[in-house]
Short mmCIF file of C-alpha atoms and ligand atoms in Angstrom, two decimals:
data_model
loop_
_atom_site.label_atom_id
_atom_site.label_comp_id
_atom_site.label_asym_id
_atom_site.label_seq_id
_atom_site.Cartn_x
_atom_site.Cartn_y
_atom_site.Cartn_z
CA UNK A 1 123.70 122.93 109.48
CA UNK A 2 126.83 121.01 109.71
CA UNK A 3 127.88 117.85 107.49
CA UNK A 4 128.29 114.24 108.78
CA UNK A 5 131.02 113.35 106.44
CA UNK A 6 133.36 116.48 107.74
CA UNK A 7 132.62 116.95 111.03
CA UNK A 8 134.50 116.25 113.58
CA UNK A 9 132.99 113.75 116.62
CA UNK A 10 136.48 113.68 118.49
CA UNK A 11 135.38 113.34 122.30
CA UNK A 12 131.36 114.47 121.25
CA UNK A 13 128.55 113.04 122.70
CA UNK A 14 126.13 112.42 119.78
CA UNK A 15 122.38 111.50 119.95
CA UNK A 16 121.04 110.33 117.05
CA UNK A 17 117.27 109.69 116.12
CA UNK A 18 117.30 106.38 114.66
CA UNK A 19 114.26 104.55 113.22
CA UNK A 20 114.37 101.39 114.92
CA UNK A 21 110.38 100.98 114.75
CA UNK A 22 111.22 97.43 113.31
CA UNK A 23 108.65 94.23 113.27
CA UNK A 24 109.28 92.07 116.36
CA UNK A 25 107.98 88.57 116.54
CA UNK A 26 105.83 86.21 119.53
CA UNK A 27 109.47 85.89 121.26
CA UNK A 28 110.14 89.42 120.57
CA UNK A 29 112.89 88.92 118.15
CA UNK A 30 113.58 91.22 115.23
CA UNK A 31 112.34 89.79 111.78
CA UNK A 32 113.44 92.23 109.86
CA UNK A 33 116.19 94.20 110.49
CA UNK A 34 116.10 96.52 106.91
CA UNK A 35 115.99 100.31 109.36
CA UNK A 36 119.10 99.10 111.60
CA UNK A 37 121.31 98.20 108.53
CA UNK A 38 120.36 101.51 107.18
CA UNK A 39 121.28 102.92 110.13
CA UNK A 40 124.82 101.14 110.54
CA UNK A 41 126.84 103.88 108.29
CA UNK A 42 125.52 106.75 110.35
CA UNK A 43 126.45 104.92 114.09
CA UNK A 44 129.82 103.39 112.59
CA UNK A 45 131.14 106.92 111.61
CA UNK A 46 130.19 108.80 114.59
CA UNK A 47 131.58 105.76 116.33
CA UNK A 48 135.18 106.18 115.24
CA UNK A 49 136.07 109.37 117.66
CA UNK A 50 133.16 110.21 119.72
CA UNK A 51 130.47 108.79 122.07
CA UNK A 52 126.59 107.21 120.08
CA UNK A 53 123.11 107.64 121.86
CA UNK A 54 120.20 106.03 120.15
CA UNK A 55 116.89 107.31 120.00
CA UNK A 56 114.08 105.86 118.30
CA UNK A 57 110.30 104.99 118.43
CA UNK A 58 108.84 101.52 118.50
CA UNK A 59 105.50 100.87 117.91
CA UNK A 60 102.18 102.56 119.50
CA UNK A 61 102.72 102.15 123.42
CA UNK A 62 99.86 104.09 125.44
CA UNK A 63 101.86 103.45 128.10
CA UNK A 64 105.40 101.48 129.32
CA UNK A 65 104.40 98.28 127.78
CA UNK A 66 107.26 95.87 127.61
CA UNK A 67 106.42 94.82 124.45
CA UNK A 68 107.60 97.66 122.89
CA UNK A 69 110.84 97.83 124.88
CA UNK A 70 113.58 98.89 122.45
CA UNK A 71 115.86 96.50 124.40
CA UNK A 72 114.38 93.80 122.09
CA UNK A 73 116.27 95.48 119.37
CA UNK A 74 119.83 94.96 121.37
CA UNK A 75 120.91 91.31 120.23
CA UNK A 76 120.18 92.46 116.24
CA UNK A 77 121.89 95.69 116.82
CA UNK A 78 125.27 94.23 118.55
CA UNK A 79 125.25 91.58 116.18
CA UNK A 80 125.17 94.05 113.19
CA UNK A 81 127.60 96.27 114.85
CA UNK A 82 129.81 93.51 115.93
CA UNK A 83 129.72 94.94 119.46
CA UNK A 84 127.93 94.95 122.39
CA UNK A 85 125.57 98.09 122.45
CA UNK A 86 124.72 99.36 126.34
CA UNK A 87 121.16 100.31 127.15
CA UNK A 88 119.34 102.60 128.95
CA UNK A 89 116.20 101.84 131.08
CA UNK A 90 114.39 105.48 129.96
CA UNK A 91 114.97 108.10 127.51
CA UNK A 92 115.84 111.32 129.66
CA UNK A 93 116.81 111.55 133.54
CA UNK A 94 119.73 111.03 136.05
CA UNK A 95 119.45 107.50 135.45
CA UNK A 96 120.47 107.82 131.72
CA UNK A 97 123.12 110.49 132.56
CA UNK A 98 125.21 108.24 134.38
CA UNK A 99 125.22 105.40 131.71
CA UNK A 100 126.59 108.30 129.33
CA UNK A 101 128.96 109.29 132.08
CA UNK A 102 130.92 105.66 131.93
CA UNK A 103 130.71 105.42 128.25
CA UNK A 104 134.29 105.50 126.52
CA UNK A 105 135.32 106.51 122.62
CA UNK A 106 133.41 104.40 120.23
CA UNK A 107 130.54 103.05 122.24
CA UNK A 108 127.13 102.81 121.34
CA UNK A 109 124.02 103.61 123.85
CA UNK A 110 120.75 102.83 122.92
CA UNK A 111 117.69 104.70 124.95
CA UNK A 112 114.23 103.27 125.99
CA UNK A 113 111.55 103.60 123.71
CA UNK A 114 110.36 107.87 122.93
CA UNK A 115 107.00 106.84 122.98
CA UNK A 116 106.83 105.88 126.59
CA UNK A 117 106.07 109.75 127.21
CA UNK A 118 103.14 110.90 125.11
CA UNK A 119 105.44 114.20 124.93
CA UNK A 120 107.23 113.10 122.38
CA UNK A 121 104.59 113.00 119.43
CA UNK A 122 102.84 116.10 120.95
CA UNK A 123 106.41 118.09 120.11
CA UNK A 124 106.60 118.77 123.76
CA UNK A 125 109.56 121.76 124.10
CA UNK A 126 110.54 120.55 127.75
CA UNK A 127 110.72 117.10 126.68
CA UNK A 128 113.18 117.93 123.93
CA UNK A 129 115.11 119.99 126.20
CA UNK A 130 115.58 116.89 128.16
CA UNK A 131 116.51 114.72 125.44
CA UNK A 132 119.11 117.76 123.93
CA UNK A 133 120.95 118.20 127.54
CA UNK A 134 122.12 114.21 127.17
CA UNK A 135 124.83 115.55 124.08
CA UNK A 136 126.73 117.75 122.15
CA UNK A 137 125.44 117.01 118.90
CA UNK A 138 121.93 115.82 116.70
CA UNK A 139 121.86 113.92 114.10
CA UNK A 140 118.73 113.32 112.79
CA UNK A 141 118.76 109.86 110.12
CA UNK A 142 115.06 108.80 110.95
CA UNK A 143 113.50 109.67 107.79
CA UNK A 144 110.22 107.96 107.95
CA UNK A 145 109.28 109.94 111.13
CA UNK A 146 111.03 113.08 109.25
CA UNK A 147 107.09 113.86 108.45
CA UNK A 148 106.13 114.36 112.05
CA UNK A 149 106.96 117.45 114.15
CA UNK A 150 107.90 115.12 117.59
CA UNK A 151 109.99 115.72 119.84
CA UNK A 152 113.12 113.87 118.97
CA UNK A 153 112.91 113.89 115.23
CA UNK A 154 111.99 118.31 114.85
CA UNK A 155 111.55 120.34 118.02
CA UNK A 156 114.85 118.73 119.64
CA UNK A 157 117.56 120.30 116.43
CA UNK A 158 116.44 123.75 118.01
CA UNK A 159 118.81 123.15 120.89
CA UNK A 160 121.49 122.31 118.85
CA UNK A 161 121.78 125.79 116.65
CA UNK A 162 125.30 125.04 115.71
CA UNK A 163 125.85 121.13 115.79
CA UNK A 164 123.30 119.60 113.90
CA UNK A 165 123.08 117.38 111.00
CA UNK A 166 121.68 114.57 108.88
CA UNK A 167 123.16 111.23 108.77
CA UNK A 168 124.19 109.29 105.82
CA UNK A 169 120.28 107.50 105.06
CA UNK A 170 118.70 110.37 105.61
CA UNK A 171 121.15 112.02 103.07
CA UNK A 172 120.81 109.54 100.04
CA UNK A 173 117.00 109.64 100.68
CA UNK A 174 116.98 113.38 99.88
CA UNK A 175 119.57 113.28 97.01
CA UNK A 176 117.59 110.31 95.54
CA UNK A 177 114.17 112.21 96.04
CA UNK A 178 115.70 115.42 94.48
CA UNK A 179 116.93 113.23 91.24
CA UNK A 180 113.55 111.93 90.68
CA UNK A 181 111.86 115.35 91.15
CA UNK A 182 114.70 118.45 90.18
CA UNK A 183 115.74 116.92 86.64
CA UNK A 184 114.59 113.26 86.15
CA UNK A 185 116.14 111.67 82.81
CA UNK A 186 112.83 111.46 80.54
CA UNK A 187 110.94 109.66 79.69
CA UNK A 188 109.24 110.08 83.68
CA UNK A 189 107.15 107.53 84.54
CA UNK A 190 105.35 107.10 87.87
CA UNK A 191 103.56 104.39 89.21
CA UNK A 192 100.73 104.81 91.80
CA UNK A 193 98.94 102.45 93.41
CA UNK A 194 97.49 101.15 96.74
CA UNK A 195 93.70 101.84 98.35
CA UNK A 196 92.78 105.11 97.98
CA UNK A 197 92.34 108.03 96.05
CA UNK A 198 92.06 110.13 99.02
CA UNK A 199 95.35 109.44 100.66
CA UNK A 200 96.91 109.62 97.68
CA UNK A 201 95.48 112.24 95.73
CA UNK A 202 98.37 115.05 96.35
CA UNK A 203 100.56 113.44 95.11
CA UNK A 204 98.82 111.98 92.01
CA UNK A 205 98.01 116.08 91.25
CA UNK A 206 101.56 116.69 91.83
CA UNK A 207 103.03 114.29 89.67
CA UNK A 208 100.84 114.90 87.04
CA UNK A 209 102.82 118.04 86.27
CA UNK A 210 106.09 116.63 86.77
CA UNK A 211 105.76 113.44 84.68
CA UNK A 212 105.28 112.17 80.80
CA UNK A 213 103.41 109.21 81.99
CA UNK A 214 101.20 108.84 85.35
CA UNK A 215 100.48 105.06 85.82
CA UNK A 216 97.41 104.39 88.10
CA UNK A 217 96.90 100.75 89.30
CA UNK A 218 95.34 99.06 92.70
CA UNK A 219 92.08 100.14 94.33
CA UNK A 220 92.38 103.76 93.29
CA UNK A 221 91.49 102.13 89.77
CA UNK A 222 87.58 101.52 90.36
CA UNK A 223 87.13 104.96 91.19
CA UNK A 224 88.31 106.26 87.78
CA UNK A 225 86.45 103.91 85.91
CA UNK A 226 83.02 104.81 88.12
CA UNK A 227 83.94 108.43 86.77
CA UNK A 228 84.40 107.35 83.13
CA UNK A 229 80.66 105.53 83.62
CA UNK A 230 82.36 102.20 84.11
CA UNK A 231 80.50 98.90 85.73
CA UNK A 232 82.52 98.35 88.72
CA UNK A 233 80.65 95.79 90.86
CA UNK A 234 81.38 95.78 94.12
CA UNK A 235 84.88 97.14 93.75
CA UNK A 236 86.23 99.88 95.90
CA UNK A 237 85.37 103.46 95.15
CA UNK A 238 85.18 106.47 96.80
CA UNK A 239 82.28 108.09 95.56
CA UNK A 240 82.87 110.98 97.01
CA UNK A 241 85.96 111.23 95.01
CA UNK A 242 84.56 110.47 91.53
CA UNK A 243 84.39 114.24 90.60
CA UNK A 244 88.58 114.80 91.88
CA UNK A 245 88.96 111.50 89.55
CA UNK A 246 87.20 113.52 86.44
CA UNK A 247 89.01 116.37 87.32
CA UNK A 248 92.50 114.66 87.08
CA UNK A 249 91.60 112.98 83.70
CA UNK A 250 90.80 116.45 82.37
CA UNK A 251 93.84 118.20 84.09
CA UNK A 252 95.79 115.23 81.97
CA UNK A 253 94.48 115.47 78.94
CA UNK A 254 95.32 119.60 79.01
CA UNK A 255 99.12 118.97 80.11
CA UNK A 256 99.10 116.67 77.74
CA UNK A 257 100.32 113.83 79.92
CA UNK A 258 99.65 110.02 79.11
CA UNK A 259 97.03 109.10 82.32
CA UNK A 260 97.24 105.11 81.69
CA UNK A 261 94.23 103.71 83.71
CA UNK A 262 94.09 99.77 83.83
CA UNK A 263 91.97 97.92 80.92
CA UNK A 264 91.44 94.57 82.39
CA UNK A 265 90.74 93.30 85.85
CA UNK A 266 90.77 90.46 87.98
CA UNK A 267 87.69 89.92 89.96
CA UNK A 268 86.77 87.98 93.37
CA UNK A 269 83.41 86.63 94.45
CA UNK A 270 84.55 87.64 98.03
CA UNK A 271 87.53 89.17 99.58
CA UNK A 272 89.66 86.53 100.19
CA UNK A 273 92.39 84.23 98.45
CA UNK A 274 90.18 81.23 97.80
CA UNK A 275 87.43 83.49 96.25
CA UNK A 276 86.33 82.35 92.71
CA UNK A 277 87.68 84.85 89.92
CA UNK A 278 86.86 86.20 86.91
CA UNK A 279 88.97 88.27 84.12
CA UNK A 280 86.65 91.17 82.43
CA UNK A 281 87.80 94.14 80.90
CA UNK A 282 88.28 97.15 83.58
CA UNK A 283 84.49 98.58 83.13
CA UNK A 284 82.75 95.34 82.87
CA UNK A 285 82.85 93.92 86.08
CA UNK A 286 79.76 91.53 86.85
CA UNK A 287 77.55 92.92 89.38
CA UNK A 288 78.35 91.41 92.76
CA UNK A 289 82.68 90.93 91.82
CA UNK A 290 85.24 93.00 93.05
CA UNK A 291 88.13 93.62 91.34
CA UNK A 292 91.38 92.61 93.48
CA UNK A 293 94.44 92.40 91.02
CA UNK A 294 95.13 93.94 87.08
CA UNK A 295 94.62 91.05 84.29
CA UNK A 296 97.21 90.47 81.78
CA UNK A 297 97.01 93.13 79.23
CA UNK A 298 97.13 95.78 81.96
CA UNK A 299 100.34 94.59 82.93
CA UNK A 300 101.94 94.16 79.10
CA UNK A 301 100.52 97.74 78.93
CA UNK A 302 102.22 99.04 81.85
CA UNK A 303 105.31 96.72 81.72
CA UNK A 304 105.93 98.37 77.98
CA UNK A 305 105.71 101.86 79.47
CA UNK A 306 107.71 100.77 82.43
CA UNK A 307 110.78 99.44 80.15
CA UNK A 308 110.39 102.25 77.86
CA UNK A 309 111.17 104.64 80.54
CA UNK A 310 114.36 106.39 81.96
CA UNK A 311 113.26 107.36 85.47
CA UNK A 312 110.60 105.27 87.34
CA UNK A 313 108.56 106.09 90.85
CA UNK A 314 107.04 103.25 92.20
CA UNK A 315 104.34 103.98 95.37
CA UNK A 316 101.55 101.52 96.16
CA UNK A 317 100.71 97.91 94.94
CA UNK A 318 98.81 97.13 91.71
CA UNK A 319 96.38 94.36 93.79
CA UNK A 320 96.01 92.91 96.85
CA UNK A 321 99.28 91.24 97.02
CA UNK A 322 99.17 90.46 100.37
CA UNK A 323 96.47 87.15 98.96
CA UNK A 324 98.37 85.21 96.60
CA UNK A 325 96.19 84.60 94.37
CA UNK A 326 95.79 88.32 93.75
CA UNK A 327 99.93 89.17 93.61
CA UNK A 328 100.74 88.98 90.14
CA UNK A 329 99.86 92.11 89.13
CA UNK A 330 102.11 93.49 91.73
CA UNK A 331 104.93 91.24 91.07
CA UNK A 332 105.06 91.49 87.55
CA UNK A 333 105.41 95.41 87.86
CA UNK A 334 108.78 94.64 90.29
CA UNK A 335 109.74 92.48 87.23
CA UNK A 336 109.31 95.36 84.94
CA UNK A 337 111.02 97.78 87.43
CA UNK A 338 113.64 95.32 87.68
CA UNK A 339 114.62 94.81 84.03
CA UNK A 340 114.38 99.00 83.31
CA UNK A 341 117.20 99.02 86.23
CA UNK A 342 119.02 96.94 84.15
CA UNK A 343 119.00 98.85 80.75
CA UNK A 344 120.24 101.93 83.24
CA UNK A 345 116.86 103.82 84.35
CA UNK A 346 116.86 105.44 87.86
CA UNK A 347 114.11 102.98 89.97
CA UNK A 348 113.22 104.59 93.11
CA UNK A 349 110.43 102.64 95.23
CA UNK A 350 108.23 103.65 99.06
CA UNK A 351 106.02 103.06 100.92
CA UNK A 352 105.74 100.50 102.95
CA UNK A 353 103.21 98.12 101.07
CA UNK A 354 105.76 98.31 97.30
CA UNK A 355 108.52 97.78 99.40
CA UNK A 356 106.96 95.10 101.64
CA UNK A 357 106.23 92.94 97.92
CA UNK A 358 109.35 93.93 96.69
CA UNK A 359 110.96 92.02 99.69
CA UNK A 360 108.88 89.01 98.99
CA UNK A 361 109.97 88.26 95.64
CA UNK A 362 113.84 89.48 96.95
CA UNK A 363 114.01 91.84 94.49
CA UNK A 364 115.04 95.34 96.80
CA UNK A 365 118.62 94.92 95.83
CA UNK A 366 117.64 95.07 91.91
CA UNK A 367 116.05 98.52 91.68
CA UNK A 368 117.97 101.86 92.31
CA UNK A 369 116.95 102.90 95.44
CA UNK A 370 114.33 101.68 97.97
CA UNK A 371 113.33 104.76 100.55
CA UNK A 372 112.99 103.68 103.60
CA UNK A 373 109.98 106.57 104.04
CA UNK A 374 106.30 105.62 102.82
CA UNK A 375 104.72 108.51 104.41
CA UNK A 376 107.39 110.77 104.42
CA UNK A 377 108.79 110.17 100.44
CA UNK A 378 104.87 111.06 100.03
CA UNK A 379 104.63 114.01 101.27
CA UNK A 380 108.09 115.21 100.10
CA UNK A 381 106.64 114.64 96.35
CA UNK A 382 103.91 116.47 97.47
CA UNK A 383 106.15 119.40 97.89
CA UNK A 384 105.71 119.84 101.54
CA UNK A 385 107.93 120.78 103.83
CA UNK A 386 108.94 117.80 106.04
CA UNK A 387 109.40 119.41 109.92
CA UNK A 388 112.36 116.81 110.54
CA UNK A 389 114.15 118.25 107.48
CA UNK A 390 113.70 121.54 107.70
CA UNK A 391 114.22 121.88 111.64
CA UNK A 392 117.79 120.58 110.75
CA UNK A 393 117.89 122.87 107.64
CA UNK A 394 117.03 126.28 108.92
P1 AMP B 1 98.24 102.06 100.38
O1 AMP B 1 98.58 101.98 101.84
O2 AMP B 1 97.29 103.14 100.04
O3 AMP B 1 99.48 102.05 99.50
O4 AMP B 1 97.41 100.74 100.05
C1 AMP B 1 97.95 99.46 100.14
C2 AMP B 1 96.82 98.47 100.20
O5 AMP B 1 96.02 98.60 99.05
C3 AMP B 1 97.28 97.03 100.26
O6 AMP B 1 96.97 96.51 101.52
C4 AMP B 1 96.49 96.35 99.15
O7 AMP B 1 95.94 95.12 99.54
C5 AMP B 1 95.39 97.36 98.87
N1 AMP B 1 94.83 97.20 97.51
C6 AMP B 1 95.49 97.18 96.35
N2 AMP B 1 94.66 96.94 95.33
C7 AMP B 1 93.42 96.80 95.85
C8 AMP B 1 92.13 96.54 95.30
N3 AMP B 1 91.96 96.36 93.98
N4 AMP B 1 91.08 96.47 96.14
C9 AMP B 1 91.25 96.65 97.46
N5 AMP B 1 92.44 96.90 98.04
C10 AMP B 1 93.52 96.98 97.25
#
């Protein structure tokens, strides 16, 4: 594996798996261009001596749908750059070859959309040979795919047995991952929240060895409490889960690590913003109410372990902040992350919904580090091996 900061690009033709799977609106615009700034360190260093091709992803295309043509991403990307970026009508082909056959030192190529061939997420070997005989170099810097084994972002660094490499984001996602999970300053504190148990259950069993305290907040809440015997109404719960939830309390209680469970709740009539509410303790929940949001104790309980802490993982929002009315839960734990930043703890945030809030109250730029990887900074806690890492790695 070779090093992006000391390598040399003179005169190499580079392609680079960008994540450029960015929100696009009715006119097709980008409206939020967080994954191409990340990107911009990686494209302006290869830049300097040798020749950029872009790859990326965008969206769920069964087929060539315009819609999610990557040429929509142009305008945002030159404008970023400060140049005009060339593009290329398909990924792989003659047609491609020739657009990288008039490129000069310095310019920047970006490719139609991966997902056009349903090769890519199958891993196909011949469609990553085609994709590898456009350069002299990978660099992978996608790390939310870095989870998947496609194509571009695992099977393609095979071809490349001398000259591949990480770029700069995908870099300072792993050393930020490894200083939250190798030696984290203590007190450890992690935060989980979001739906489900289920799809998050890994990595609550993980952490649970790994941390002093394991915050649980959102959906996953009502679950616990069913196990502890709790009235829940009409919250959610996977019942089918209620015996992992018993399990976990018990595993806690033996590593001796602080489980902190909500103790107050916000309840809805219906599932909707205008819903009438009610605040009950956790496990009193009137029959027919669901609870949507943590109540105001909960979050001076949590907000007091939050500020009390030296390192801080954030994953998954306390309530349903996408309804207003059910947000402050949610944004008074980015408050509490916030103000811990600023008496020195290490803040790292993901996935996609904690990171979504965060933006809404403008507070990204006031934590440590936001990872630009829901699934993927999951699964790395988890202690798996992510294919787009370790095909780069080995
Ligand atoms: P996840 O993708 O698992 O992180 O879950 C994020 C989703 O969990 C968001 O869309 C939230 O609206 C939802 N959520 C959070 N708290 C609750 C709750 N108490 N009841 C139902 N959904 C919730």
């Amino acid at each position: 594996m070779q090093n992006i900061s000391t390598f040399d690009f003179t005169n190499k033709k580079v392609i680079v798996r960008v994540d450029f799977n960015v929100p696009l609106n009715n006119q097709l615009e980008v409206t939020d261009d967080t994954r191409i700034t990340a990107a911009l360190p990686t494209i302006k260093k290869i830049a300097e001596t040798g020749y950029v091709i872009l790859m990326s992803h965008l969206g769920r295309p069964k087929e060539k749908e315009e819609k999610f043509s990557l040429k929509h991403v142009i305008p945002k990307l030159s404008e970023l750059l400060g140049k005009d970026v060339m593009f290329a009508n398909d990924c792989i082909g003659q047609e491609v070859k020739d657009k990288i056959a008039e490129m000069k030192t310095g310019d920047v190529l970006l490719l139609e959309n991966l997902r056009y061939y349903p090769e890519e997420k199958k891993g196909n070997k011949d469609f990553a040979k085609q994709l590898s005989d456009l350069a002299d170099v990978y660099v992978n810097d996608a790390f939310g795919t870095a989870h998947r084994a496609h194509a571009s972002t695992a099977i393609i660094a095979d071809f490349f047995p001398e000259n591949k490499m990480f770029g700069f984001l995908i870099e300072n996602e792993l050393e930020s991952l490894q200083k939250v999970l190798a030696q984290p300053q203590k007190p450890f504190t992690a935060i989980l929240g979001g739906a489900k148990v289920s799809s998050k259950i890994t990595v609550i069993e993980q952490m649970l060895d790994n941390v002093d305290n394991l915050i649980i907040a959102g959906g996953m809440t009502y679950t616990f409490i069913k196990a502890q015997g709790g009235n829940i109404g009409t919250s959610l719960a996977e019942d089918e889960y209620i015996d992992t939830a018993k399990e976990i309390m018990t595993k806690a209680k033996e590593l001796g690590t602080n489980l902190i469970l909500p103790v107050d709740s916000v309840n809805a009539d219906k599932f909707a913003n205008d819903a009438n509410t009610e605040l009950t303790a956790v496990d009193q929940i009137s029959e027919g109410w669901m609870g949507l949001d943590i109540g105001p104790k909960t979050i001076d309980l949590f907000s007091e372990t939050i500020k009390n802490s030296k390192t801080i993982l954030w994953n998954g929002p306390a309530g349903v902040f996408e309804m207003d009315n059910f947000a402050n839960g949610t944004i008074q734990i980015a408050n509490a992350l916030v103000e811990a930043t600023t008496r020195g703890a290490f803040t790292l945030i993901g996935g996609g919904d904690s990171v979504a809030a965060l933006k809404k109250y403008n507070l990204e730029n006031k934590v440590s580090y936001v990872s630009t990887g829901g699934g993927a900074m999951l699964e790395f806690l988890e202690g798996k091996d992510l294919p787009g890492i370790a095909a780069v790695k080995k």
